[in-house]
Amino acid sequence: MAGVFYLSTALRGGHLGHASLGSLCVLLAAWVAQFVDARGRRRPFRWRKFILSVCLSIALVLALPDLM
């Protein structure tokens, strides 16, 4: 969630460098979550769930109101 909030505030402020760092945090968090889930349940890595979680995170960024 911190990556989502950081990305949202960076996009609203027009700081593209910080926005890329926030999107990298979102991608890394989604990958780690899917990797841990796959290892814990002894299943193969699910690419569809990974892509869906990244898309939902970015949709959440765009839906957040301007808090500042």
Tab-separated table of C-alpha atoms in Angstrom:
chain	number	residue	atom	x	y	z
A	1	MET	CA	0.000	0.000	0.000
A	2	ALA	CA	2.899	2.353	0.600
A	3	GLY	CA	3.911	2.023	-3.049
A	4	VAL	CA	0.366	2.817	-4.144
A	5	PHE	CA	0.216	5.912	-1.955
A	6	TYR	CA	3.681	7.054	-3.072
A	7	LEU	CA	2.754	6.573	-6.722
A	8	SER	CA	-0.488	8.469	-6.277
A	9	THR	CA	1.110	11.495	-4.628
A	10	ALA	CA	3.931	11.535	-7.206
A	11	LEU	CA	1.497	11.505	-10.133
A	12	ARG	CA	-0.651	14.239	-8.619
A	13	GLY	CA	2.437	16.374	-8.026
A	14	GLY	CA	3.861	15.756	-11.500
A	15	HIS	CA	7.067	14.086	-10.298
A	16	LEU	CA	7.652	11.381	-12.892
A	17	GLY	CA	10.854	10.102	-11.310
A	18	HIS	CA	9.095	9.439	-8.026
A	19	ALA	CA	6.170	7.921	-9.918
A	20	SER	CA	8.471	5.387	-11.546
A	21	LEU	CA	9.886	4.476	-8.136
A	22	GLY	CA	6.343	4.025	-6.789
A	23	SER	CA	5.357	1.825	-9.724
A	24	LEU	CA	8.480	-0.261	-9.180
A	25	CYS	CA	7.436	-0.734	-5.544
A	26	VAL	CA	3.961	-1.825	-6.664
A	27	LEU	CA	5.397	-4.340	-9.140
A	28	LEU	CA	7.862	-5.718	-6.607
A	29	ALA	CA	5.207	-6.079	-3.907
A	30	ALA	CA	2.822	-7.855	-6.295
A	31	TRP	CA	5.571	-10.230	-7.431
A	32	VAL	CA	6.632	-11.059	-3.875
A	33	ALA	CA	3.041	-11.664	-2.793
A	34	GLN	CA	2.387	-14.045	-5.690
A	35	PHE	CA	5.731	-15.805	-5.219
A	36	VAL	CA	5.104	-16.415	-1.514
A	37	ASP	CA	1.568	-17.627	-2.256
A	38	ALA	CA	2.828	-20.037	-4.923
A	39	ARG	CA	5.574	-21.426	-2.675
A	40	GLY	CA	3.299	-21.736	0.330
A	41	ARG	CA	0.686	-23.727	-1.577
A	42	ARG	CA	3.245	-25.595	-3.721
A	43	ARG	CA	1.721	-24.431	-6.985
A	44	PRO	CA	3.276	-22.880	-10.064
A	45	PHE	CA	3.569	-19.101	-10.247
A	46	ARG	CA	0.336	-17.608	-11.574
A	47	TRP	CA	1.076	-14.881	-14.101
A	48	ARG	CA	-2.589	-13.942	-14.492
A	49	LYS	CA	-2.928	-13.193	-10.789
A	50	PHE	CA	0.280	-11.154	-10.890
A	51	ILE	CA	-0.896	-9.051	-13.845
A	52	LEU	CA	-4.342	-8.636	-12.292
A	53	SER	CA	-2.917	-7.460	-8.979
A	54	VAL	CA	-0.681	-4.903	-10.719
A	55	CYS	CA	-3.600	-3.603	-12.784
A	56	LEU	CA	-5.802	-3.343	-9.706
A	57	SER	CA	-3.075	-1.466	-7.841
A	58	ILE	CA	-2.728	1.058	-10.645
A	59	ALA	CA	-6.509	1.427	-10.834
A	60	LEU	CA	-6.495	2.124	-7.098
A	61	VAL	CA	-3.852	4.801	-7.651
A	62	LEU	CA	-6.027	6.525	-10.213
A	63	ALA	CA	-9.107	6.267	-7.996
A	64	LEU	CA	-7.497	7.788	-4.902
A	65	PRO	CA	-8.584	11.349	-4.223
A	66	ASP	CA	-6.033	14.125	-3.954
A	67	LEU	CA	-5.184	14.146	-0.237
A	68	MET	CA	-2.876	17.121	-0.292
